[in-house]
CSV table of C-alpha atoms in Angstrom, one decimal:
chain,number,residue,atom,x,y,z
A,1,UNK,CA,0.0,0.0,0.0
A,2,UNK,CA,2.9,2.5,0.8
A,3,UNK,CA,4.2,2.3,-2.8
A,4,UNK,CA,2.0,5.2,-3.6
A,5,UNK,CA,4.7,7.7,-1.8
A,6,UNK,CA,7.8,8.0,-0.4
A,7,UNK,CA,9.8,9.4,2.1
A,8,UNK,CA,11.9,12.7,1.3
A,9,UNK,CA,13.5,15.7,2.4
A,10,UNK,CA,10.9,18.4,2.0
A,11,UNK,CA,12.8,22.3,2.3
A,12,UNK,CA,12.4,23.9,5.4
A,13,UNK,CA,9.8,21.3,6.6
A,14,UNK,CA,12.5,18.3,7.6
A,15,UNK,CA,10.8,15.1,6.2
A,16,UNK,CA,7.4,14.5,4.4
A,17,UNK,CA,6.2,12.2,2.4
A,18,UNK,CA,5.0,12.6,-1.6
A,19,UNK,CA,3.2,10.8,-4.3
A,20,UNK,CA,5.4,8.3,-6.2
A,21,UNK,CA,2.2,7.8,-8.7
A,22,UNK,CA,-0.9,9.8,-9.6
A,23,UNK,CA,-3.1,9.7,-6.9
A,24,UNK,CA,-7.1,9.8,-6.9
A,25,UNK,CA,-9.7,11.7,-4.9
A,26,UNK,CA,-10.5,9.3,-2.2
A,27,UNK,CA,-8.0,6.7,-2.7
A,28,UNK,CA,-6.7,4.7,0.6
A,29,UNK,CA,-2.9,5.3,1.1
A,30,UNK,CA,-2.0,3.4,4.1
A,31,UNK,CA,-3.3,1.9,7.0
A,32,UNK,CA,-1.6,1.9,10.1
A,33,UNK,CA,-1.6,0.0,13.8
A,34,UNK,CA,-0.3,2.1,16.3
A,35,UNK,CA,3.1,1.9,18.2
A,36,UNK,CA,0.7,2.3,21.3
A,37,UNK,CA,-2.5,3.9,22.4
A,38,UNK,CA,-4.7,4.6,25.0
A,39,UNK,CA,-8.5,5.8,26.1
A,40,UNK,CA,-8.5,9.4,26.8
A,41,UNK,CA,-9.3,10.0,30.7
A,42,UNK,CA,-12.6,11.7,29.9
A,43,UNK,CA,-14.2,8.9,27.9
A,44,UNK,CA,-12.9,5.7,30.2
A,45,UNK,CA,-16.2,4.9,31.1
A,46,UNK,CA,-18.0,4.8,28.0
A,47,UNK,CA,-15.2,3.0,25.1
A,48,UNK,CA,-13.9,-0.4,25.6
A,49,UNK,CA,-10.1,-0.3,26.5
A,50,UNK,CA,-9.3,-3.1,23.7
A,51,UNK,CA,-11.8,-1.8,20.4
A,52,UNK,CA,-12.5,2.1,21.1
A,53,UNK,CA,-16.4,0.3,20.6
A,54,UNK,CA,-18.9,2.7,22.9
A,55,UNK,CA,-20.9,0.7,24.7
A,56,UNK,CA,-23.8,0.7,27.5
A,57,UNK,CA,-22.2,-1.1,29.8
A,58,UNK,CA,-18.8,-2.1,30.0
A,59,UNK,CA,-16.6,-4.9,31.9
A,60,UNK,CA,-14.3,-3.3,34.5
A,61,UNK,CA,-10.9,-4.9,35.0
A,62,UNK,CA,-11.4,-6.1,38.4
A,63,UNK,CA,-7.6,-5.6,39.8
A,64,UNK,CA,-7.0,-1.9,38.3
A,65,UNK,CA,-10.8,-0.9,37.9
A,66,UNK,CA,-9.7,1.2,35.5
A,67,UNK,CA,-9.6,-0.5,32.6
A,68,UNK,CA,-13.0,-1.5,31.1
A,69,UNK,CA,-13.6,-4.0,27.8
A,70,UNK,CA,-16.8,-5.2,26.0
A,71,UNK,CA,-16.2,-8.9,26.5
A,72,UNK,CA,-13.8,-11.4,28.0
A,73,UNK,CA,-12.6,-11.5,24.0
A,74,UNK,CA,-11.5,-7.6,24.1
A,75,UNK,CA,-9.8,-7.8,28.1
A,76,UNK,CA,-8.3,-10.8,26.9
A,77,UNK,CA,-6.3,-9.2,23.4
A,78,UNK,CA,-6.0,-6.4,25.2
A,79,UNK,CA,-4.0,-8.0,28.1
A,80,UNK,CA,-0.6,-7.9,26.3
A,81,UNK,CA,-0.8,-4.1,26.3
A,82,UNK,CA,-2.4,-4.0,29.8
A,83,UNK,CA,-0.6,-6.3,32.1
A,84,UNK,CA,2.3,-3.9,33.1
A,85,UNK,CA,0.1,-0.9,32.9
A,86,UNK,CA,-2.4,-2.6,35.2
A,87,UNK,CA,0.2,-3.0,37.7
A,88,UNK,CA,0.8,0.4,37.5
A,89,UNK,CA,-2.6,1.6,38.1
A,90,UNK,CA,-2.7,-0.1,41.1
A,91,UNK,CA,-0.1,1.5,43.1
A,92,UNK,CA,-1.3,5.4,42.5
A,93,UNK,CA,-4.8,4.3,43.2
A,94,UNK,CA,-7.1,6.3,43.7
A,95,UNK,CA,-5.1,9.0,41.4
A,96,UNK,CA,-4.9,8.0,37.5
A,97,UNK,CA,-1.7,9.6,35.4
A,98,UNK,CA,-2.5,12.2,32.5
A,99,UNK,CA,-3.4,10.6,29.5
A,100,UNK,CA,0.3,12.0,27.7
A,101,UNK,CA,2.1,10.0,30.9
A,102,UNK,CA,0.1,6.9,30.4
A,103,UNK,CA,0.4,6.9,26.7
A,104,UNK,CA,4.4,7.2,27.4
A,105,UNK,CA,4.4,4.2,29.6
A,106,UNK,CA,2.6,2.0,27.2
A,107,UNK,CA,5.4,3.4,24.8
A,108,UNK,CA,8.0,2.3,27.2
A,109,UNK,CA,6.5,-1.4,28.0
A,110,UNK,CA,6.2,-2.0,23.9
A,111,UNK,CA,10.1,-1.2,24.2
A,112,UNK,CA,11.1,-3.4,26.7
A,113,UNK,CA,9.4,-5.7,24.5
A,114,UNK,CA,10.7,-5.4,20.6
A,115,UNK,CA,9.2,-8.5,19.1
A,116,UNK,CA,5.9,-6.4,19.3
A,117,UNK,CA,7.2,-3.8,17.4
A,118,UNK,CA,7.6,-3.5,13.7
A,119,UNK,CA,9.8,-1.4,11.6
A,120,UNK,CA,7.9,1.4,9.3
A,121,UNK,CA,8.7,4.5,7.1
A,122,UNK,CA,9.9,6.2,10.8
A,123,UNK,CA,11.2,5.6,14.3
A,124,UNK,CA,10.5,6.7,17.1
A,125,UNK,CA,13.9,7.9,18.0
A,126,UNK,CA,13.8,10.3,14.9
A,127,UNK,CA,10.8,12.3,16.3
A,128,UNK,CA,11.8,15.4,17.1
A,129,UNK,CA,11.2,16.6,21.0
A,130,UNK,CA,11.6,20.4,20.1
A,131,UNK,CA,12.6,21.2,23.5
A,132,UNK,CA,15.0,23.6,23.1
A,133,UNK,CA,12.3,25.4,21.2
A,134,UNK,CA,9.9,25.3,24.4
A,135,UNK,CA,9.5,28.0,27.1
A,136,UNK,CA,10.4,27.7,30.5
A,137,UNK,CA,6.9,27.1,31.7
A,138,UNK,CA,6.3,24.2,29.4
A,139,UNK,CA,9.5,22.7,30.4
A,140,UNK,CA,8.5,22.9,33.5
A,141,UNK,CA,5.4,21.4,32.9
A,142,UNK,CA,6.4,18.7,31.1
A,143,UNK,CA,9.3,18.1,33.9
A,144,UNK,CA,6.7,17.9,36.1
A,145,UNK,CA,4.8,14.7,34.1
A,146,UNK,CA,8.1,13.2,33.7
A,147,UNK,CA,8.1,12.9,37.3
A,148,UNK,CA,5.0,11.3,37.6
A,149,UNK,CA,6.1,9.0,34.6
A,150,UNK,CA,9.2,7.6,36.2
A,151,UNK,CA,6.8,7.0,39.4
A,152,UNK,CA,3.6,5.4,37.3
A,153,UNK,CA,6.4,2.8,36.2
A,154,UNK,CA,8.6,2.7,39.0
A,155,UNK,CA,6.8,-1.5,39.8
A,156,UNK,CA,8.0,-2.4,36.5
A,157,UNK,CA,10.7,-0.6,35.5
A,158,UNK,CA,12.5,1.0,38.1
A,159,UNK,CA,15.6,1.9,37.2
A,160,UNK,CA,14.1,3.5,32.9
A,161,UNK,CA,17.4,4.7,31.5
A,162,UNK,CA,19.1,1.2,33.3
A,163,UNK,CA,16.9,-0.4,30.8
A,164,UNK,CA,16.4,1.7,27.8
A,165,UNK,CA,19.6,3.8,27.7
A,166,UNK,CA,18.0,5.7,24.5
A,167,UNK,CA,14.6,6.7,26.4
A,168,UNK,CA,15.2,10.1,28.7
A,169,UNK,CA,11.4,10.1,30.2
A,170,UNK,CA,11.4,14.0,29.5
A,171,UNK,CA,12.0,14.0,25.9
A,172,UNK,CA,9.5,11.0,25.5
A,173,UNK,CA,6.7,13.2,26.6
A,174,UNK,CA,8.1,16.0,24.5
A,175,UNK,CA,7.9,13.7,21.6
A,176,UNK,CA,4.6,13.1,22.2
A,177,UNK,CA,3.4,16.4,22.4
A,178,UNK,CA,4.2,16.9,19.2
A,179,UNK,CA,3.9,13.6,17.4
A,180,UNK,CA,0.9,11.9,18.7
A,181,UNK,CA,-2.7,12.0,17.4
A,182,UNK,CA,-6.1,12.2,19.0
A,183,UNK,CA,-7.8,8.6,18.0
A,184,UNK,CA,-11.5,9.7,17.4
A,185,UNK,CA,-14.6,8.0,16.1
A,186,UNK,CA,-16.6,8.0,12.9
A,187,UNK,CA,-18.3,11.1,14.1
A,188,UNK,CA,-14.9,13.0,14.8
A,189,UNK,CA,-15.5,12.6,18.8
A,190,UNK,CA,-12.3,12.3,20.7
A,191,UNK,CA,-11.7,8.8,22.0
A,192,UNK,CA,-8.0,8.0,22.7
A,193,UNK,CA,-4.7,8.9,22.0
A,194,UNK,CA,-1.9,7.1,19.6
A,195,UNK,CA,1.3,7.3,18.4
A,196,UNK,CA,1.7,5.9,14.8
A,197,UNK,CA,5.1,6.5,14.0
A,198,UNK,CA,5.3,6.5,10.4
A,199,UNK,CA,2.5,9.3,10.1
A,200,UNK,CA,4.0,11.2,11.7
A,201,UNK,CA,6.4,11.9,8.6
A,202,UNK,CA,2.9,13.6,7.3
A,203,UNK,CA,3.8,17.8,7.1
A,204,UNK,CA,0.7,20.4,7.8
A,205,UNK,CA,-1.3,22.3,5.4
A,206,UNK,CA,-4.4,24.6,6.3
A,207,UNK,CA,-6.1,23.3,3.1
A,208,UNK,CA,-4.3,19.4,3.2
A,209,UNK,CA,-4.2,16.6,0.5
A,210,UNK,CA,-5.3,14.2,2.7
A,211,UNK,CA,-7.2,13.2,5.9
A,212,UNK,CA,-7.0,10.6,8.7
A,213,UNK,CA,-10.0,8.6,9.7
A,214,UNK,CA,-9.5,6.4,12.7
A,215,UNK,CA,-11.5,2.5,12.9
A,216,UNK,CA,-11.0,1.5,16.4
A,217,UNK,CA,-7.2,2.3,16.8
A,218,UNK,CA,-6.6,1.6,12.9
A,219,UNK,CA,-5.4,4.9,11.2
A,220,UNK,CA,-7.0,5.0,7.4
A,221,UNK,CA,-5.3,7.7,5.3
A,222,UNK,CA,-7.3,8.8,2.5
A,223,UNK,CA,-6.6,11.5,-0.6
A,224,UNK,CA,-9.0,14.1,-0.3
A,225,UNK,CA,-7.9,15.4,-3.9
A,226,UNK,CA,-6.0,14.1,-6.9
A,227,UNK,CA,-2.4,14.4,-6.4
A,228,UNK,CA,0.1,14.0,-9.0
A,229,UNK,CA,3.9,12.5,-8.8
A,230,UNK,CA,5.8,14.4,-6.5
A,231,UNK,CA,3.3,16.4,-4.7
A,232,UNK,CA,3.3,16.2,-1.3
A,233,UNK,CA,0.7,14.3,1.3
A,234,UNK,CA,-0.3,16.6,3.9
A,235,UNK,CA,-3.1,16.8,6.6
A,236,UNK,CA,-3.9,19.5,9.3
A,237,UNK,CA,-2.7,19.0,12.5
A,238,UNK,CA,-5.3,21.0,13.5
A,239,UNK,CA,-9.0,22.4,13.4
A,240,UNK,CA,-9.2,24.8,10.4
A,241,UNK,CA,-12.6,26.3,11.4
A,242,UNK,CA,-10.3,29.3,13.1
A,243,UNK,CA,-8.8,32.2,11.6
A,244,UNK,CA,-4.8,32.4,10.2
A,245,UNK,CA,-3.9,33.9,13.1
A,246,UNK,CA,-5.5,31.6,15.6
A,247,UNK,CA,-4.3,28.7,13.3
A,248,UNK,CA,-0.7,30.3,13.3
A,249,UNK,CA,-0.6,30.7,17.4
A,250,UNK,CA,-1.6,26.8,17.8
A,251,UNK,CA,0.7,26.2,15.1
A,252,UNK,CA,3.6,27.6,16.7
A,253,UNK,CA,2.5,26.8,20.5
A,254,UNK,CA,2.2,23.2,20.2
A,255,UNK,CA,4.5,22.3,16.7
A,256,UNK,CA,7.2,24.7,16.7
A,257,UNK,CA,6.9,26.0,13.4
A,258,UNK,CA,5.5,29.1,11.9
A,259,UNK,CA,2.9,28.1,8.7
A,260,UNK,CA,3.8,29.3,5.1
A,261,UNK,CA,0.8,27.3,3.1
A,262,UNK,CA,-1.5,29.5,1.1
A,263,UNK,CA,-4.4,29.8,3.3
A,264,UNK,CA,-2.5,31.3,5.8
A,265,UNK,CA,-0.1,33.4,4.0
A,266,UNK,CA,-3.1,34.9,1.7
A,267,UNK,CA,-5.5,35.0,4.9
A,268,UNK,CA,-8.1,34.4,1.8
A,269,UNK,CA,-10.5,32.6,4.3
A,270,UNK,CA,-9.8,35.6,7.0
A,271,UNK,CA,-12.4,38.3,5.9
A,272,UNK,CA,-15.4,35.4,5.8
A,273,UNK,CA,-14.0,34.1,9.7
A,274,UNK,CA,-14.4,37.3,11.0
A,275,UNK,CA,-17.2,38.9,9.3
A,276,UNK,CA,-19.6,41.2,11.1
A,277,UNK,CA,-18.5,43.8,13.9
A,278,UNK,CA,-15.8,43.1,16.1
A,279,UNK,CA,-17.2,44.4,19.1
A,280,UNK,CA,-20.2,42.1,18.3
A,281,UNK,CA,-18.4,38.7,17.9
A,282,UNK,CA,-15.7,39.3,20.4
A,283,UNK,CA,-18.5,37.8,23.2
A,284,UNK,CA,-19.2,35.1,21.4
A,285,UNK,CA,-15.3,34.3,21.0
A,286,UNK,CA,-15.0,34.9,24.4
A,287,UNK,CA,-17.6,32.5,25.7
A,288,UNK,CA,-16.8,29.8,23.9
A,289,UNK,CA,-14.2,28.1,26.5
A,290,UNK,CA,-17.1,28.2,29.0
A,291,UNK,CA,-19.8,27.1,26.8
A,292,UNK,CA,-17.4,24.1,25.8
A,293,UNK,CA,-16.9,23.4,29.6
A,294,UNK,CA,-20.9,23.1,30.1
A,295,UNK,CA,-20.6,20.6,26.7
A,296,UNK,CA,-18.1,18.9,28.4
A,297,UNK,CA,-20.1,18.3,32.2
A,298,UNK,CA,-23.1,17.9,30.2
A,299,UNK,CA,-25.0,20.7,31.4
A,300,UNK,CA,-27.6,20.8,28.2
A,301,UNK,CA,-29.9,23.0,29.6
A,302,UNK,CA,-27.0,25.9,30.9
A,303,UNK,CA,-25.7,25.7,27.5
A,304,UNK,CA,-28.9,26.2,25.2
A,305,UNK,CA,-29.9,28.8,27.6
A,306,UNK,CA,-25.8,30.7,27.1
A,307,UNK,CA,-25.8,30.1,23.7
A,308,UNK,CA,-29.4,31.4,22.6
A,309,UNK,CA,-28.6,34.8,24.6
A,310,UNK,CA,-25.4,35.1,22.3
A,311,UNK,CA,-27.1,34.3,19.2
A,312,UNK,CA,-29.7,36.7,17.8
A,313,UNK,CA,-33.5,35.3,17.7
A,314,UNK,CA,-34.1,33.1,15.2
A,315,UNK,CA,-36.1,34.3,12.3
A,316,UNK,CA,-35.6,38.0,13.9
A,317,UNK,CA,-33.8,40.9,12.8
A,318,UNK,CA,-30.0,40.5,10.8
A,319,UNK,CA,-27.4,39.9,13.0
A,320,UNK,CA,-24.7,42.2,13.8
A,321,UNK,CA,-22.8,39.0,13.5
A,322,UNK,CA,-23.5,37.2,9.8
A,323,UNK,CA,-24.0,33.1,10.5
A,324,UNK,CA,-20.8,32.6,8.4
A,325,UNK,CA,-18.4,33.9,11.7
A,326,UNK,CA,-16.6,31.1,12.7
A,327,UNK,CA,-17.1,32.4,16.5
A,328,UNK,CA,-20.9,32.4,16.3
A,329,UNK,CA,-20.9,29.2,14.1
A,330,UNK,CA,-19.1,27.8,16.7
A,331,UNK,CA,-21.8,28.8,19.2
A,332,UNK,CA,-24.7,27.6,16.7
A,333,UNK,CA,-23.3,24.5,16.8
A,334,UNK,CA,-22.9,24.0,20.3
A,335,UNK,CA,-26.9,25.3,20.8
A,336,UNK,CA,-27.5,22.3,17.7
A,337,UNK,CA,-25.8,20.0,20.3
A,338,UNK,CA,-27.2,21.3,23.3
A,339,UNK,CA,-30.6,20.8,21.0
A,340,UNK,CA,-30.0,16.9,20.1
A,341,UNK,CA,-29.4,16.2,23.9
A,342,UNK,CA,-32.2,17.7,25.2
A,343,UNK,CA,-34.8,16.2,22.6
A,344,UNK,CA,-35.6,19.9,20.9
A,345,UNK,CA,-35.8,18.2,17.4
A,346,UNK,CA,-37.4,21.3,15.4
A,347,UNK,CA,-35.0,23.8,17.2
A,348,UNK,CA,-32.2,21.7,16.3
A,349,UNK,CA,-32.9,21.5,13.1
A,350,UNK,CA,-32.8,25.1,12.7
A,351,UNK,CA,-29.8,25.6,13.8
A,352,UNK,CA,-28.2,22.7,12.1
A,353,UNK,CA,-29.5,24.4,9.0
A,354,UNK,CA,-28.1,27.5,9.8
A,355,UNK,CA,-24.5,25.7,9.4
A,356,UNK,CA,-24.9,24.4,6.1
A,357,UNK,CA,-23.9,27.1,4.5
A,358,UNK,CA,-20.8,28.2,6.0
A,359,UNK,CA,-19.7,24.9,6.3
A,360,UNK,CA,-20.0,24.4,2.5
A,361,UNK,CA,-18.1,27.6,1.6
A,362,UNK,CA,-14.8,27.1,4.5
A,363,UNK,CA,-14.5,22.7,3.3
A,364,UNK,CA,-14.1,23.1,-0.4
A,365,UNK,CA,-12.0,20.1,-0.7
A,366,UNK,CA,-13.9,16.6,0.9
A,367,UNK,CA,-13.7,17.1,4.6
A,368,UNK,CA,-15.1,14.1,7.2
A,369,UNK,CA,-15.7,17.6,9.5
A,370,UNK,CA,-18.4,18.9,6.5
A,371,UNK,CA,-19.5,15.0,6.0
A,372,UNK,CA,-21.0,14.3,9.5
A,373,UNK,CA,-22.7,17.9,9.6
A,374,UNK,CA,-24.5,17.0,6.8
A,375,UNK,CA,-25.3,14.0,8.1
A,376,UNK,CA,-26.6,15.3,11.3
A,377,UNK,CA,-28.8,17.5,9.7
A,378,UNK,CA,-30.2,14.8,7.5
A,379,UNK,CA,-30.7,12.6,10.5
A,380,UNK,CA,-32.9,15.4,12.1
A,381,UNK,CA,-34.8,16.2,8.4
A,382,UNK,CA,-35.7,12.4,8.4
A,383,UNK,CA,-37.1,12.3,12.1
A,384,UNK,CA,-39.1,15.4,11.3
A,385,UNK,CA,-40.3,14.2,8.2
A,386,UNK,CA,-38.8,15.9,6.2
A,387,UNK,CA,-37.7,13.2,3.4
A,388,UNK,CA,-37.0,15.3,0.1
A,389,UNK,CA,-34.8,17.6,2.1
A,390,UNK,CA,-33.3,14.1,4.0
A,391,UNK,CA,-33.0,12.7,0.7
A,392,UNK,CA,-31.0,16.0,-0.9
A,393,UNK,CA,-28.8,16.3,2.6
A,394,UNK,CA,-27.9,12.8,2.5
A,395,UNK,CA,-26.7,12.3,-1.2
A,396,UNK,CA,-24.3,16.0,-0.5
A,397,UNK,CA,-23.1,13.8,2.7
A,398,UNK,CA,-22.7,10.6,1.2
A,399,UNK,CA,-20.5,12.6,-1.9
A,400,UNK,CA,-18.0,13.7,0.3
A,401,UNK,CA,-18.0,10.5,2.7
A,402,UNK,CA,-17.1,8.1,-0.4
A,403,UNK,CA,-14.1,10.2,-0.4
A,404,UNK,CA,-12.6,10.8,2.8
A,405,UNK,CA,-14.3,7.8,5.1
A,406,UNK,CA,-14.3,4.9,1.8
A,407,UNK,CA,-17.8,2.9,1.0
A,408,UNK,CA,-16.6,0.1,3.5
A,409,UNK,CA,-16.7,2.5,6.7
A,410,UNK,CA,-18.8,2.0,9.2
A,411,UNK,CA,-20.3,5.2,8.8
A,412,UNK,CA,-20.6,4.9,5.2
A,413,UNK,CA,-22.5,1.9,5.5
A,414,UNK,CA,-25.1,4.1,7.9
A,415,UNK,CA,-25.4,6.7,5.9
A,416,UNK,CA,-26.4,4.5,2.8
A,417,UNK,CA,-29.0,2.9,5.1
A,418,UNK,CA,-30.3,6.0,6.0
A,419,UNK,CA,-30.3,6.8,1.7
A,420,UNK,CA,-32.2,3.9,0.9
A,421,UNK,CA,-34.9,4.2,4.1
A,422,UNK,CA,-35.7,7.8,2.8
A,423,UNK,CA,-36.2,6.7,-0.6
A,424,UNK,CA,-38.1,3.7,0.4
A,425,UNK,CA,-40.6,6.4,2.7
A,426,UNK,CA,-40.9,8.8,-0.2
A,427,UNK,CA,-41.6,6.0,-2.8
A,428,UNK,CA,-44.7,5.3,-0.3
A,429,UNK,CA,-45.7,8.8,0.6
């Protein structure tokens, strides 16, 4: 599969990978296992340890009772990752490590044993840490979790550079900061970390060639365009619902590098992002943290109530902030999800379809992001009713999901369900 590209030197960037043959829209380039992974803190209790499956109820490792699995099955192919960690858990209990120092641990136990590693395009010891590049407080702060690390691990490996003379703990978690990537589902919802080495070759761009879809812990990579030989794979490191400067900041904060693709050096998505006055949408920008914190806890009704005093009536007057402001979209779309919780199908709606728009115009290129918008908006269309608007919704959805998700995805396969019910209802109606 990896004979589509190569490794090479890419200027000023270090490494990157490029096509070695034309390349076509929605074509998978690689799949990849993991060097090691983990569930994020925050969603423990609802994804199996083993899978990343969500599920109901969950079997609880009953020495650690951290770890939780669908089955005997998952707890029992998970248990080669687990049995150090496990041990591990149990002397800091009650406290449980940062998901960064448990990630590094697993990293540390695959190590110690290298007949469950394989070779790819990229080690692990030619990440780059970038510490020299970091601040004093973040070197503090990462000092700080390679203390804990060294104590997490201290029942299995006591004595870490003893053992693995090429690890130093600090610039393990540096490594990580920079390297690793957020495992989510089909729906874009964080579930885990991972480190996948060899992907980590993969440069930034604002508008990328290609996106990452996760299955479980399996990393798909996809062309979201056609490439030709030569041109170079990229995918965004990060969210690019934000204007250049924003994107720049995060860029440099957490990456070490100052962005020089075309969307940020023409700002051509800049006067769109922060249309409207700025007096107006500076609130909204300015409540989002908190409004994400009540997403976060859960607190539906806190956060409808927030969100519909920062956005303007419905059906009222013209906003001094248009709906294509990436601050009030941002808010619209936490109200949508504050909507869906809270069973307010006809108000969701409307605020879903509020979003089309402006998500159409800032994911030109196929986008998974754009994808499961639409696809939540159908959902609600076909609840309501609504089945030629369903119908319309899910064939834009379905158009971009071919591409960036592949007809075997889970997700696909949902989507095309959905398709065929709607056109089933309206054959009837």
């Amino acid at each position: 599969m990896a004979s589509k590209f190569e490794r090479f030197a890419s200027a000023g960037k270090g490494n990157g990978l490029r096509a070695t043959h034309e390349i076509h829209a929605g074509e998978l380039l690689y799949t990849a296992e993991p060097l090691a992974y983990c569930v994020s803190n925050t969603c423990a209790k609802y994804f199996c340890h083993s899978c990343f499956s969500r599920r109901e109820t969950l079997l609880r490792c009953s020495q650690c009772k951290v770890a939780r699995y669908c089955d005997v099955t998952c707890q029992k192919q998970a248990w080669s990752d687990h049995k150090r960690e496990c041990k591990c858990l149990r002397s800091l209990h009650p406290r449980i490590p940062t998901d960064s120092v448990r990630l590094a641990a697993r990293i540390i136990f695959r190590l110690l044993s290298p007949s469950q590693t394989s070779p790819g395009l990229c080690s692990l010891e030619e990440h780059e840490s970038h510490l020299c590049d970091m601040g004093e407080e973040r070197r503090e702060g990462l000092s700080q979790l390679s203390s804990m690390l060294q104590l997490y691990i201290q029942q299995e490996v006591p004595n870490i550079m003893q053992e693995l003379p090429a690890v130093d703990p600090l610039s393990l978690l540096a490594k990580l900061t920079c390297n690793c990537f957020t495992v989510s589902d089909g729906e874009l919802q964080e579930i885990g970390v991972g480190l996948y080495p060899s992907m980590s070759l993969l440069n930034h761009d604002c508008r990328p060639s290609c996106v990452m879809l996760f299955e479980g812990e399996t990393l798909h990579l996809r062309a979201a365009r056609d490439m030709r030989p030569a041109e170079e794979l990229t995918i965004s490191y990060i969210g690019s619902l934000a204007p250049s400067r924003d994107r720049q900041t995060q860029l440099e904060e957490q990456y070490h590098f100052t962005c020089q693709c075309q969307r940020c050096t023409t700002a051509d998505m800049d006067p769109m992002m922060l249309c409207g006055e700025e007096e107006a949408w500076t609130p909204l920008r300015e409540a989002i943290p908190r409004l994400e914190n009540l997403q976060t806890h859960g607190d539906w009704e806190e956060l409808l109530q927030e969100c519909s005093s920062l956005l303007a009536p419905m059906g009222g007057p013209v906003p001094a902030v248009p709906d294509g402001n990436v601050y009030r979209l941002r808010v619209t779309d936490l109200a949508l999800d504050a909507c869906i919780n809270l069973a307010q199908w006809d108000r969701a709606l409307a605020y879903g379809t509020i979003t089309l728009e402006p998500y159409r115009q800032y994911y030109p290129d196929p986008h998974p992001a754009h994808a499961i918008q639409l696809m939540r908006v159908a959902k609600l269309q076909h609840f309501l009713v609504h089945l030629g608007d369903a119908q319309h919704t899910l064939r834009l959805a379905y158009d971009i999901m071919k591409v960036t998700h592949g007809n075997q995805h889970p997700l696909t396969s949902d989507l095309i369900r959905k398709l065929e019910e709607c056109r089933a209802e309206l054959d009837r109606a």
